[in-house]
């Protein structure tokens, strides 16, 4: 057991899924307002009683703003920009660039491309 927090970020971007049949609507260029939620866990709290200060997640917000916001996601990833693969990509980036400065561990990343559709990548430790 332990403590769990989440923080959501949003950005707007376009993509298309080129491996789908040409008649599939997602094979055409289209955009979404994405919501990305990171979940962090910790067995203990840091003063004054945080899993981590939400301000410590600013490098992830900056990464999304610089690399994903108002971009063609097909250019940002080396794979099809599905929500599932976006979640894994963002999670791996977070673990490599943000997590080392935290007293908490990333447990999951959820990417929602609409209010009713989302994908989740869970970290295996």
N, CA, C and O atoms as CSV, one atom per row, in Angstrom:
chain,resi,resn,atom,element,x,y,z
A,1,UNK,N,N,0.841,-1.187,0.000
A,1,UNK,CA,C,0.000,0.000,0.000
A,1,UNK,C,C,0.881,1.243,0.000
A,1,UNK,O,O,2.107,1.161,0.062
A,2,UNK,N,N,0.243,2.355,-0.068
A,2,UNK,CA,C,0.977,3.603,-0.092
A,2,UNK,C,C,0.073,4.720,-0.551
A,2,UNK,O,O,-1.147,4.649,-0.406
A,3,UNK,N,N,0.669,5.734,-1.097
A,3,UNK,CA,C,-0.045,6.922,-1.541
A,3,UNK,C,C,0.002,7.005,-3.060
A,3,UNK,O,O,0.978,6.589,-3.684
A,4,UNK,N,N,-1.059,7.545,-3.647
A,4,UNK,CA,C,-1.150,7.679,-5.103
A,4,UNK,C,C,-1.720,9.064,-5.420
A,4,UNK,O,O,-2.690,9.508,-4.808
A,5,UNK,N,N,-1.095,9.733,-6.389
A,5,UNK,CA,C,-1.613,11.007,-6.882
A,5,UNK,C,C,-1.689,10.958,-8.401
A,5,UNK,O,O,-1.071,10.109,-9.044
A,6,UNK,N,N,-2.447,11.871,-8.951
A,6,UNK,CA,C,-2.535,12.005,-10.399
A,6,UNK,C,C,-2.539,13.466,-10.785
A,6,UNK,O,O,-3.003,14.325,-10.036
A,7,UNK,N,N,-2.020,13.730,-11.952
A,7,UNK,CA,C,-2.003,15.083,-12.502
A,7,UNK,C,C,-2.305,14.980,-13.988
A,7,UNK,O,O,-1.710,14.170,-14.699
A,8,UNK,N,N,-3.242,15.815,-14.455
A,8,UNK,CA,C,-3.630,15.809,-15.866
A,8,UNK,C,C,-3.105,17.032,-16.591
A,8,UNK,O,O,-3.005,18.123,-16.031
A,9,UNK,N,N,-2.773,16.816,-17.852
A,9,UNK,CA,C,-2.273,17.847,-18.749
A,9,UNK,C,C,-3.052,17.712,-20.051
A,9,UNK,O,O,-3.572,16.638,-20.357
A,10,UNK,N,N,-3.134,18.791,-20.813
A,10,UNK,CA,C,-3.812,18.671,-22.104
A,10,UNK,C,C,-3.011,19.370,-23.194
A,10,UNK,O,O,-2.228,20.285,-22.941
A,11,UNK,N,N,-3.239,18.902,-24.411
A,11,UNK,CA,C,-2.634,19.524,-25.581
A,11,UNK,C,C,-3.492,19.173,-26.789
A,11,UNK,O,O,-4.268,18.218,-26.756
A,12,UNK,N,N,-3.345,19.946,-27.842
A,12,UNK,CA,C,-4.067,19.727,-29.091
A,12,UNK,C,C,-3.075,19.284,-30.153
A,12,UNK,O,O,-1.999,19.864,-30.303
A,13,UNK,N,N,-3.459,18.243,-30.890
A,13,UNK,CA,C,-2.563,17.740,-31.925
A,13,UNK,C,C,-3.367,16.964,-32.965
A,13,UNK,O,O,-4.517,16.586,-32.743
A,14,UNK,N,N,-2.725,16.744,-34.098
A,14,UNK,CA,C,-3.329,15.971,-35.189
A,14,UNK,C,C,-2.563,14.673,-35.366
A,14,UNK,O,O,-1.409,14.544,-34.958
A,15,UNK,N,N,-3.238,13.715,-35.986
A,15,UNK,CA,C,-2.581,12.471,-36.361
A,15,UNK,C,C,-3.433,11.749,-37.395
A,15,UNK,O,O,-4.571,12.129,-37.672
A,16,UNK,N,N,-2.855,10.712,-37.949
A,16,UNK,CA,C,-3.582,9.783,-38.806
A,16,UNK,C,C,-2.937,8.424,-38.595
A,16,UNK,O,O,-1.762,8.334,-38.241
A,17,UNK,N,N,-3.705,7.373,-38.811
A,17,UNK,CA,C,-3.211,6.020,-38.614
A,17,UNK,C,C,-3.089,5.367,-39.982
A,17,UNK,O,O,-4.062,4.851,-40.534
A,18,UNK,N,N,-1.885,5.400,-40.510
A,18,UNK,CA,C,-1.637,5.011,-41.899
A,18,UNK,C,C,-1.786,3.522,-42.158
A,18,UNK,O,O,-1.934,3.115,-43.310
A,19,UNK,N,N,-1.750,2.710,-41.132
A,19,UNK,CA,C,-1.860,1.261,-41.350
A,19,UNK,C,C,-3.312,0.782,-41.387
A,19,UNK,O,O,-3.566,-0.397,-41.631
A,20,UNK,N,N,-4.254,1.676,-41.151
A,20,UNK,CA,C,-5.664,1.306,-41.258
A,20,UNK,C,C,-6.112,1.357,-42.716
A,20,UNK,O,O,-5.490,2.043,-43.527
A,21,UNK,N,N,-7.189,0.637,-43.062
A,21,UNK,CA,C,-7.704,0.710,-44.435
A,21,UNK,C,C,-8.076,2.144,-44.803
A,21,UNK,O,O,-8.471,2.927,-43.939
A,22,UNK,N,N,-7.953,2.483,-46.066
A,22,UNK,CA,C,-8.176,3.859,-46.515
A,22,UNK,C,C,-9.582,4.368,-46.201
A,22,UNK,O,O,-9.767,5.578,-46.071
A,23,UNK,N,N,-10.561,3.505,-46.076
A,23,UNK,CA,C,-11.911,3.943,-45.763
A,23,UNK,C,C,-12.165,4.186,-44.288
A,23,UNK,O,O,-13.215,4.717,-43.928
A,24,UNK,N,N,-11.231,3.812,-43.427
A,24,UNK,CA,C,-11.404,4.002,-41.977
A,24,UNK,C,C,-11.217,5.470,-41.645
A,24,UNK,O,O,-10.264,6.095,-42.112
A,25,UNK,N,N,-12.124,6.035,-40.836
A,25,UNK,CA,C,-12.045,7.474,-40.556
A,25,UNK,C,C,-10.733,7.876,-39.885
A,25,UNK,O,O,-10.273,9.004,-40.066
A,26,UNK,N,N,-10.131,6.987,-39.125
A,26,UNK,CA,C,-8.879,7.345,-38.451
A,26,UNK,C,C,-7.663,7.270,-39.369
A,26,UNK,O,O,-6.560,7.644,-38.970
A,27,UNK,N,N,-7.859,6.789,-40.595
A,27,UNK,CA,C,-6.746,6.810,-41.554
A,27,UNK,C,C,-6.568,8.200,-42.155
A,27,UNK,O,O,-5.533,8.506,-42.747
A,28,UNK,N,N,-7.597,9.041,-41.994
A,28,UNK,CA,C,-7.518,10.418,-42.497
A,28,UNK,C,C,-6.936,11.336,-41.407
A,28,UNK,O,O,-7.073,11.069,-40.213
A,29,UNK,N,N,-6.303,12.391,-41.835
A,29,UNK,CA,C,-5.765,13.378,-40.913
A,29,UNK,C,C,-6.905,13.980,-40.096
A,29,UNK,O,O,-7.907,14.430,-40.652
A,30,UNK,N,N,-6.747,13.984,-38.781
A,30,UNK,CA,C,-7.756,14.562,-37.883
A,30,UNK,C,C,-7.066,14.950,-36.574
A,30,UNK,O,O,-5.924,14.563,-36.326
A,31,UNK,N,N,-7.759,15.707,-35.755
A,31,UNK,CA,C,-7.160,16.182,-34.516
A,31,UNK,C,C,-7.974,15.852,-33.292
A,31,UNK,O,O,-9.147,15.485,-33.370
A,32,UNK,N,N,-7.312,15.996,-32.144
A,32,UNK,CA,C,-7.932,15.757,-30.843
A,32,UNK,C,C,-7.412,16.785,-29.854
A,32,UNK,O,O,-6.331,17.346,-30.031
A,33,UNK,N,N,-8.177,17.017,-28.834
A,33,UNK,CA,C,-7.670,17.660,-27.627
A,33,UNK,C,C,-7.374,16.516,-26.676
A,33,UNK,O,O,-8.285,15.927,-26.094
A,34,UNK,N,N,-6.109,16.210,-26.524
A,34,UNK,CA,C,-5.675,15.088,-25.698
A,34,UNK,C,C,-5.601,15.504,-24.232
A,34,UNK,O,O,-5.238,16.638,-23.918
A,35,UNK,N,N,-5.944,14.593,-23.351
A,35,UNK,CA,C,-5.709,14.747,-21.928
A,35,UNK,C,C,-4.807,13.607,-21.493
A,35,UNK,O,O,-5.125,12.437,-21.702
A,36,UNK,N,N,-3.694,13.951,-20.895
A,36,UNK,CA,C,-2.720,12.974,-20.423
A,36,UNK,C,C,-2.689,13.044,-18.903
A,36,UNK,O,O,-2.486,14.112,-18.327
A,37,UNK,N,N,-2.891,11.907,-18.261
A,37,UNK,CA,C,-2.854,11.851,-16.802
A,37,UNK,C,C,-1.725,10.937,-16.367
A,37,UNK,O,O,-1.659,9.779,-16.778
A,38,UNK,N,N,-0.837,11.460,-15.536
A,38,UNK,CA,C,0.221,10.647,-14.947
A,38,UNK,C,C,-0.188,10.323,-13.520
A,38,UNK,O,O,-0.738,11.166,-12.812
A,39,UNK,N,N,0.085,9.102,-13.111
A,39,UNK,CA,C,-0.175,8.661,-11.740
A,39,UNK,C,C,1.146,8.278,-11.110
A,39,UNK,O,O,1.949,7.559,-11.704
A,40,UNK,N,N,1.361,8.770,-9.896
A,40,UNK,CA,C,2.598,8.492,-9.176
A,40,UNK,C,C,2.276,7.851,-7.840
A,40,UNK,O,O,1.243,8.135,-7.234
A,41,UNK,N,N,3.167,6.986,-7.388
A,41,UNK,CA,C,2.983,6.297,-6.114
A,41,UNK,C,C,4.223,6.466,-5.251
A,41,UNK,O,O,5.338,6.657,-5.738
A,42,UNK,N,N,3.982,6.387,-3.955
A,42,UNK,CA,C,5.080,6.434,-2.999
A,42,UNK,C,C,4.619,5.761,-1.707
A,42,UNK,O,O,3.455,5.862,-1.320
A,43,UNK,N,N,5.544,5.079,-1.053
A,43,UNK,CA,C,5.224,4.457,0.228
A,43,UNK,C,C,5.244,5.473,1.358
A,43,UNK,O,O,4.575,5.292,2.375
A,44,UNK,N,N,6.012,6.543,1.178
A,44,UNK,CA,C,6.146,7.558,2.219
A,44,UNK,C,C,5.894,8.934,1.617
A,44,UNK,O,O,6.008,9.133,0.408
A,45,UNK,N,N,5.551,9.870,2.481
A,45,UNK,CA,C,5.302,11.239,2.044
A,45,UNK,C,C,6.499,12.121,2.337
A,45,UNK,O,O,7.174,11.960,3.354
A,46,UNK,N,N,6.752,13.049,1.440
A,46,UNK,CA,C,7.788,14.054,1.642
A,46,UNK,C,C,7.135,15.271,2.297
A,46,UNK,O,O,5.944,15.514,2.103
A,47,UNK,N,N,7.903,16.030,3.065
A,47,UNK,CA,C,7.319,17.229,3.674
A,47,UNK,C,C,6.754,18.153,2.609
A,47,UNK,O,O,7.359,18.293,1.546
A,48,UNK,N,N,5.653,18.768,2.849
A,48,UNK,CA,C,4.829,18.808,4.068
A,48,UNK,C,C,3.747,17.735,4.126
A,48,UNK,O,O,2.785,17.874,4.881
A,49,UNK,N,N,3.889,16.658,3.336
A,49,UNK,CA,C,2.896,15.606,3.279
A,49,UNK,C,C,2.489,15.319,1.844
A,49,UNK,O,O,1.323,15.028,1.575
A,50,UNK,N,N,3.448,15.400,0.911
A,50,UNK,CA,C,3.217,15.200,-0.519
A,50,UNK,C,C,3.800,13.870,-0.973
A,50,UNK,O,O,4.805,13.411,-0.432
A,51,UNK,N,N,3.173,13.255,-1.962
A,51,UNK,CA,C,3.848,12.213,-2.739
A,51,UNK,C,C,4.974,12.895,-3.500
A,51,UNK,O,O,6.120,12.446,-3.481
A,52,UNK,N,N,4.629,13.981,-4.166
A,52,UNK,CA,C,5.598,14.902,-4.765
A,52,UNK,C,C,4.874,16.217,-4.969
A,52,UNK,O,O,3.648,16.242,-5.078
A,53,UNK,N,N,5.599,17.279,-5.020
A,53,UNK,CA,C,5.010,18.580,-5.321
A,53,UNK,C,C,4.587,18.574,-6.786
A,53,UNK,O,O,5.391,18.236,-7.655
A,54,UNK,N,N,3.340,18.941,-7.076
A,54,UNK,CA,C,2.880,18.971,-8.462
A,54,UNK,C,C,3.758,19.872,-9.326
A,54,UNK,O,O,3.871,19.655,-10.533
A,55,UNK,N,N,4.380,20.882,-8.717
A,55,UNK,CA,C,5.289,21.754,-9.450
A,55,UNK,C,C,6.490,21.016,-10.006
A,55,UNK,O,O,7.090,21.458,-10.987
A,56,UNK,N,N,6.855,19.882,-9.385
A,56,UNK,CA,C,7.989,19.092,-9.859
A,56,UNK,C,C,7.685,18.372,-11.173
A,56,UNK,O,O,8.578,17.782,-11.781
A,57,UNK,N,N,6.424,18.420,-11.609
A,57,UNK,CA,C,6.038,17.786,-12.868
A,57,UNK,C,C,6.116,18.763,-14.044
A,57,UNK,O,O,5.766,18.414,-15.171
A,58,UNK,N,N,6.573,19.979,-13.778
A,58,UNK,CA,C,6.675,21.005,-14.825
A,58,UNK,C,C,7.501,20.565,-16.034
A,58,UNK,O,O,7.154,20.937,-17.155
A,59,UNK,N,N,8.579,19.789,-15.861
A,59,UNK,CA,C,9.319,19.361,-17.063
A,59,UNK,C,C,8.468,18.498,-18.005
A,59,UNK,O,O,8.666,18.536,-19.219
A,60,UNK,N,N,7.540,17.734,-17.468
A,60,UNK,CA,C,6.659,16.937,-18.316
A,60,UNK,C,C,5.700,17.849,-19.068
A,60,UNK,O,O,5.454,17.641,-20.256
A,61,UNK,N,N,5.158,18.849,-18.396
A,61,UNK,CA,C,4.279,19.818,-19.052
A,61,UNK,C,C,5.031,20.525,-20.176
A,61,UNK,O,O,4.484,20.726,-21.261
A,62,UNK,N,N,6.276,20.900,-19.920
A,62,UNK,CA,C,7.084,21.574,-20.943
A,62,UNK,C,C,7.342,20.645,-22.129
A,62,UNK,O,O,7.302,21.082,-23.280
A,63,UNK,N,N,7.605,19.372,-21.854
A,63,UNK,CA,C,7.814,18.400,-22.938
A,63,UNK,C,C,6.570,18.299,-23.816
A,63,UNK,O,O,6.674,18.329,-25.042
A,64,UNK,N,N,5.401,18.181,-23.200
A,64,UNK,CA,C,4.162,18.102,-23.974
A,64,UNK,C,C,3.962,19.365,-24.806
A,64,UNK,O,O,3.591,19.289,-25.977
A,65,UNK,N,N,4.207,20.524,-24.201
A,65,UNK,CA,C,4.037,21.797,-24.912
A,65,UNK,C,C,4.989,21.906,-26.107
A,65,UNK,O,O,4.596,22.353,-27.184
A,66,UNK,N,N,6.239,21.493,-25.904
A,66,UNK,CA,C,7.254,21.667,-26.942
A,66,UNK,C,C,7.203,20.589,-28.023
A,66,UNK,O,O,7.435,20.879,-29.197
A,67,UNK,N,N,6.905,19.359,-27.638
A,67,UNK,CA,C,7.013,18.242,-28.578
A,67,UNK,C,C,5.686,17.718,-29.123
A,67,UNK,O,O,5.667,17.059,-30.163
A,68,UNK,N,N,4.572,18.002,-28.431
A,68,UNK,CA,C,3.291,17.411,-28.827
A,68,UNK,C,C,2.228,18.448,-29.211
A,68,UNK,O,O,1.451,18.222,-30.138
A,69,UNK,N,N,2.192,19.561,-28.516
A,69,UNK,CA,C,1.106,20.522,-28.707
A,69,UNK,C,C,1.152,21.149,-30.100
A,69,UNK,O,O,2.195,21.631,-30.542
A,70,UNK,N,N,0.010,21.134,-30.779
A,70,UNK,CA,C,-0.134,21.687,-32.116
A,70,UNK,C,C,0.910,21.123,-33.082
A,70,UNK,O,O,1.528,21.843,-33.866
A,71,UNK,N,N,1.075,19.813,-32.987
A,71,UNK,CA,C,2.001,19.085,-33.856
A,71,UNK,C,C,1.253,17.973,-34.585
A,71,UNK,O,O,0.134,17.613,-34.219
A,72,UNK,N,N,1.881,17.446,-35.604
A,72,UNK,CA,C,1.436,16.221,-36.239
A,72,UNK,C,C,2.144,15.089,-35.497
A,72,UNK,O,O,3.360,14.937,-35.612
A,73,UNK,N,N,1.399,14.307,-34.746
A,73,UNK,CA,C,2.001,13.294,-33.883
A,73,UNK,C,C,2.708,12.195,-34.669
A,73,UNK,O,O,3.569,11.504,-34.124
A,74,UNK,N,N,2.363,12.028,-35.923
A,74,UNK,CA,C,3.082,11.069,-36.755
A,74,UNK,C,C,4.556,11.449,-36.863
A,74,UNK,O,O,5.406,10.577,-37.041
A,75,UNK,N,N,4.863,12.733,-36.758
A,75,UNK,CA,C,6.248,13.196,-36.801
A,75,UNK,C,C,6.929,13.108,-35.441
A,75,UNK,O,O,8.158,13.119,-35.365
A,76,UNK,N,N,6.153,13.022,-34.372
A,76,UNK,CA,C,6.704,13.026,-33.019
A,76,UNK,C,C,7.049,11.628,-32.518
A,76,UNK,O,O,7.847,11.486,-31.591
A,77,UNK,N,N,6.467,10.606,-33.108
A,77,UNK,CA,C,6.691,9.222,-32.675
A,77,UNK,C,C,7.308,8.404,-33.799
A,77,UNK,O,O,7.148,8.723,-34.977
A,78,UNK,N,N,8.010,7.355,-33.423
A,78,UNK,CA,C,8.576,6.432,-34.398
A,78,UNK,C,C,7.615,5.272,-34.669
A,78,UNK,O,O,7.990,4.289,-35.306
A,79,UNK,N,N,6.391,5.389,-34.189
A,79,UNK,CA,C,5.372,4.349,-34.362
A,79,UNK,C,C,4.049,5.031,-34.672
A,79,UNK,O,O,3.954,6.258,-34.625
A,80,UNK,N,N,3.028,4.240,-34.989
A,80,UNK,CA,C,1.698,4.809,-35.204
A,80,UNK,C,C,1.288,5.560,-33.934
A,80,UNK,O,O,1.445,5.029,-32.834
A,81,UNK,N,N,0.771,6.774,-34.063
A,81,UNK,CA,C,0.409,7.555,-32.879
A,81,UNK,C,C,-0.981,7.191,-32.339
A,81,UNK,O,O,-1.881,8.029,-32.285
A,82,UNK,N,N,-1.131,5.929,-31.946
A,82,UNK,CA,C,-2.354,5.515,-31.264
A,82,UNK,C,C,-2.274,6.011,-29.823
A,82,UNK,O,O,-1.189,6.330,-29.337
A,83,UNK,N,N,-3.390,6.075,-29.153
A,83,UNK,CA,C,-3.378,6.493,-27.751
A,83,UNK,C,C,-2.550,5.535,-26.899
A,83,UNK,O,O,-1.868,5.957,-25.965
A,84,UNK,N,N,-2.613,4.238,-27.225
A,84,UNK,CA,C,-1.845,3.253,-26.472
A,84,UNK,C,C,-0.351,3.504,-26.593
A,84,UNK,O,O,0.373,3.494,-25.598
A,85,UNK,N,N,0.106,3.728,-27.823
A,85,UNK,CA,C,1.541,3.944,-28.025
A,85,UNK,C,C,1.978,5.319,-27.539
A,85,UNK,O,O,3.113,5.480,-27.092
A,86,UNK,N,N,1.098,6.311,-27.618
A,86,UNK,CA,C,1.405,7.618,-27.019
A,86,UNK,C,C,1.592,7.485,-25.516
A,86,UNK,O,O,2.523,8.061,-24.955
A,87,UNK,N,N,0.715,6.730,-24.856
A,87,UNK,CA,C,0.814,6.559,-23.399
A,87,UNK,C,C,2.152,5.920,-23.032
A,87,UNK,O,O,2.817,6.368,-22.099
A,88,UNK,N,N,2.549,4.878,-23.760
A,88,UNK,CA,C,3.835,4.237,-23.462
A,88,UNK,C,C,5.001,5.184,-23.724
A,88,UNK,O,O,5.920,5.283,-22.911
A,89,UNK,N,N,4.963,5.879,-24.857
A,89,UNK,CA,C,6.036,6.832,-25.188
A,89,UNK,C,C,6.179,7.892,-24.095
A,89,UNK,O,O,7.284,8.172,-23.631
A,90,UNK,N,N,5.062,8.469,-23.695
A,90,UNK,CA,C,5.106,9.518,-22.672
A,90,UNK,C,C,5.555,8.967,-21.329
A,90,UNK,O,O,6.286,9.632,-20.595
A,91,UNK,N,N,5.125,7.761,-21.007
A,91,UNK,CA,C,5.556,7.140,-19.757
A,91,UNK,C,C,7.044,6.877,-19.730
A,91,UNK,O,O,7.705,7.141,-18.725
A,92,UNK,N,N,7.581,6.360,-20.822
A,92,UNK,CA,C,9.016,6.100,-20.880
A,92,UNK,C,C,9.808,7.396,-20.811
A,92,UNK,O,O,10.865,7.446,-20.181
A,93,UNK,N,N,9.302,8.457,-21.463
A,93,UNK,CA,C,9.978,9.755,-21.385
A,93,UNK,C,C,9.952,10.264,-19.942
A,93,UNK,O,O,10.965,10.742,-19.431
A,94,UNK,N,N,8.800,10.161,-19.294
A,94,UNK,CA,C,8.652,10.618,-17.910
A,94,UNK,C,C,9.634,9.884,-16.989
A,94,UNK,O,O,10.298,10.511,-16.163
A,95,UNK,N,N,9.724,8.562,-17.131
A,95,UNK,CA,C,10.623,7.773,-16.281
A,95,UNK,C,C,12.071,8.206,-16.487
A,95,UNK,O,O,12.828,8.307,-15.522
A,96,UNK,N,N,12.456,8.458,-17.714
A,96,UNK,CA,C,13.838,8.828,-18.013
A,96,UNK,C,C,14.180,10.255,-17.608
A,96,UNK,O,O,15.309,10.517,-17.192
A,97,UNK,N,N,13.223,11.194,-17.720
A,97,UNK,CA,C,13.554,12.615,-17.559
A,97,UNK,C,C,12.980,13.296,-16.329
A,97,UNK,O,O,13.524,14.308,-15.886
A,98,UNK,N,N,11.912,12.780,-15.769
A,98,UNK,CA,C,11.284,13.452,-14.630
A,98,UNK,C,C,11.431,12.635,-13.352
A,98,UNK,O,O,11.768,13.173,-12.297
A,99,UNK,N,N,11.183,11.355,-13.450
A,99,UNK,CA,C,11.171,10.513,-12.249
A,99,UNK,C,C,12.464,10.552,-11.437
A,99,UNK,O,O,12.393,10.508,-10.208
A,100,UNK,N,N,13.646,10.632,-12.060
A,100,UNK,CA,C,14.865,10.641,-11.242
A,100,UNK,C,C,14.921,11.780,-10.217
A,100,UNK,O,O,15.603,11.647,-9.201
A,101,UNK,N,N,14.231,12.879,-10.456
A,101,UNK,CA,C,14.243,13.999,-9.517
A,101,UNK,C,C,13.116,13.962,-8.500
A,101,UNK,O,O,12.964,14.885,-7.700
A,102,UNK,N,N,12.330,12.900,-8.531
A,102,UNK,CA,C,11.189,12.793,-7.631
A,102,UNK,C,C,11.450,11.758,-6.541
A,102,UNK,O,O,12.330,10.908,-6.680
A,103,UNK,N,N,10.694,11.834,-5.474
A,103,UNK,CA,C,10.716,10.798,-4.446
A,103,UNK,C,C,9.586,9.817,-4.656
A,103,UNK,O,O,9.224,9.084,-3.735
A,104,UNK,N,N,9.024,9.789,-5.845
A,104,UNK,CA,C,7.889,8.936,-6.171
A,104,UNK,C,C,8.168,8.223,-7.488
A,104,UNK,O,O,9.104,8.564,-8.211
A,105,UNK,N,N,7.338,7.227,-7.785
A,105,UNK,CA,C,7.497,6.449,-9.015
A,105,UNK,C,C,6.249,6.555,-9.875
A,105,UNK,O,O,5.125,6.548,-9.372
A,106,UNK,N,N,6.464,6.653,-11.165
A,106,UNK,CA,C,5.347,6.636,-12.101
A,106,UNK,C,C,4.716,5.249,-12.076
A,106,UNK,O,O,5.422,4.243,-12.147
A,107,UNK,N,N,3.389,5.194,-11.976
A,107,UNK,CA,C,2.718,3.893,-12.012
A,107,UNK,C,C,1.903,3.712,-13.282
A,107,UNK,O,O,1.719,2.581,-13.732
A,108,UNK,N,N,1.404,4.808,-13.880
A,108,UNK,CA,C,0.600,4.686,-15.084
A,108,UNK,C,C,0.489,6.028,-15.793
A,108,UNK,O,O,0.631,7.094,-15.194
A,109,UNK,N,N,0.227,5.934,-17.101
A,109,UNK,CA,C,-0.079,7.108,-17.923
A,109,UNK,C,C,-1.351,6.773,-18.696
A,109,UNK,O,O,-1.447,5.726,-19.337
A,110,UNK,N,N,-2.317,7.672,-18.624
A,110,UNK,CA,C,-3.552,7.517,-19.378
A,110,UNK,C,C,-3.623,8.635,-20.407
A,110,UNK,O,O,-3.399,9.801,-20.083
A,111,UNK,N,N,-3.934,8.280,-21.638
A,111,UNK,CA,C,-4.094,9.249,-22.724
A,111,UNK,C,C,-5.525,9.156,-23.210
A,111,UNK,O,O,-5.962,8.109,-23.686
A,112,UNK,N,N,-6.257,10.262,-23.088
A,112,UNK,CA,C,-7.630,10.337,-23.586
A,112,UNK,C,C,-7.640,11.232,-24.811
A,112,UNK,O,O,-7.146,12.359,-24.768
A,113,UNK,N,N,-8.202,10.733,-25.901
A,113,UNK,CA,C,-8.301,11.546,-27.110
A,113,UNK,C,C,-9.672,12.177,-27.230
A,113,UNK,O,O,-9.908,12.987,-28.127
A,114,UNK,N,N,-10.572,11.818,-26.345
A,114,UNK,CA,C,-11.897,12.424,-26.263
A,114,UNK,C,C,-12.400,12.189,-24.841
A,114,UNK,O,O,-11.772,11.450,-24.083
A,115,UNK,N,N,-13.520,12.804,-24.465
A,115,UNK,CA,C,-14.043,12.561,-23.114
A,115,UNK,C,C,-14.471,11.115,-22.873
A,115,UNK,O,O,-14.646,10.708,-21.724
A,116,UNK,N,N,-14.643,10.333,-23.944
A,116,UNK,CA,C,-15.147,8.972,-23.768
A,116,UNK,C,C,-14.179,7.882,-24.224
A,116,UNK,O,O,-14.507,6.699,-24.127
A,117,UNK,N,N,-12.997,8.246,-24.719
A,117,UNK,CA,C,-12.053,7.257,-25.237
A,117,UNK,C,C,-10.667,7.489,-24.665
A,117,UNK,O,O,-10.130,8.594,-24.749
A,118,UNK,N,N,-10.089,6.450,-24.085
A,118,UNK,CA,C,-8.771,6.585,-23.476
A,118,UNK,C,C,-8.003,5.267,-23.558
A,118,UNK,O,O,-8.578,4.205,-23.793
A,119,UNK,N,N,-6.685,5.364,-23.356
A,119,UNK,CA,C,-5.794,4.208,-23.263
A,119,UNK,C,C,-4.870,4.423,-22.076
A,119,UNK,O,O,-4.519,5.555,-21.742
A,120,UNK,N,N,-4.485,3.332,-21.451
A,120,UNK,CA,C,-3.655,3.409,-20.248
A,120,UNK,C,C,-2.438,2.498,-20.400
A,120,UNK,O,O,-2.560,1.349,-20.826
A,121,UNK,N,N,-1.278,3.017,-20.051
A,121,UNK,CA,C,-0.051,2.233,-19.998
A,121,UNK,C,C,0.363,2.156,-18.546
A,121,UNK,O,O,0.532,3.183,-17.888
A,122,UNK,N,N,0.527,0.942,-18.042
A,122,UNK,CA,C,0.935,0.743,-16.649
A,122,UNK,C,C,2.384,0.311,-16.597
A,122,UNK,O,O,2.816,-0.546,-17.368
A,123,UNK,N,N,3.127,0.905,-15.689
A,123,UNK,CA,C,4.540,0.606,-15.526
A,123,UNK,C,C,4.680,-0.730,-14.805
A,123,UNK,O,O,4.060,-0.951,-13.765
A,124,UNK,N,N,5.491,-1.608,-15.357
A,124,UNK,CA,C,5.797,-2.866,-14.677
A,124,UNK,C,C,7.119,-2.711,-13.966
A,124,UNK,O,O,8.137,-2.405,-14.587
A,125,UNK,N,N,7.102,-2.920,-12.677
A,125,UNK,CA,C,8.333,-2.772,-11.873
A,125,UNK,C,C,8.659,-4.080,-11.198
A,125,UNK,O,O,9.653,-4.172,-10.477
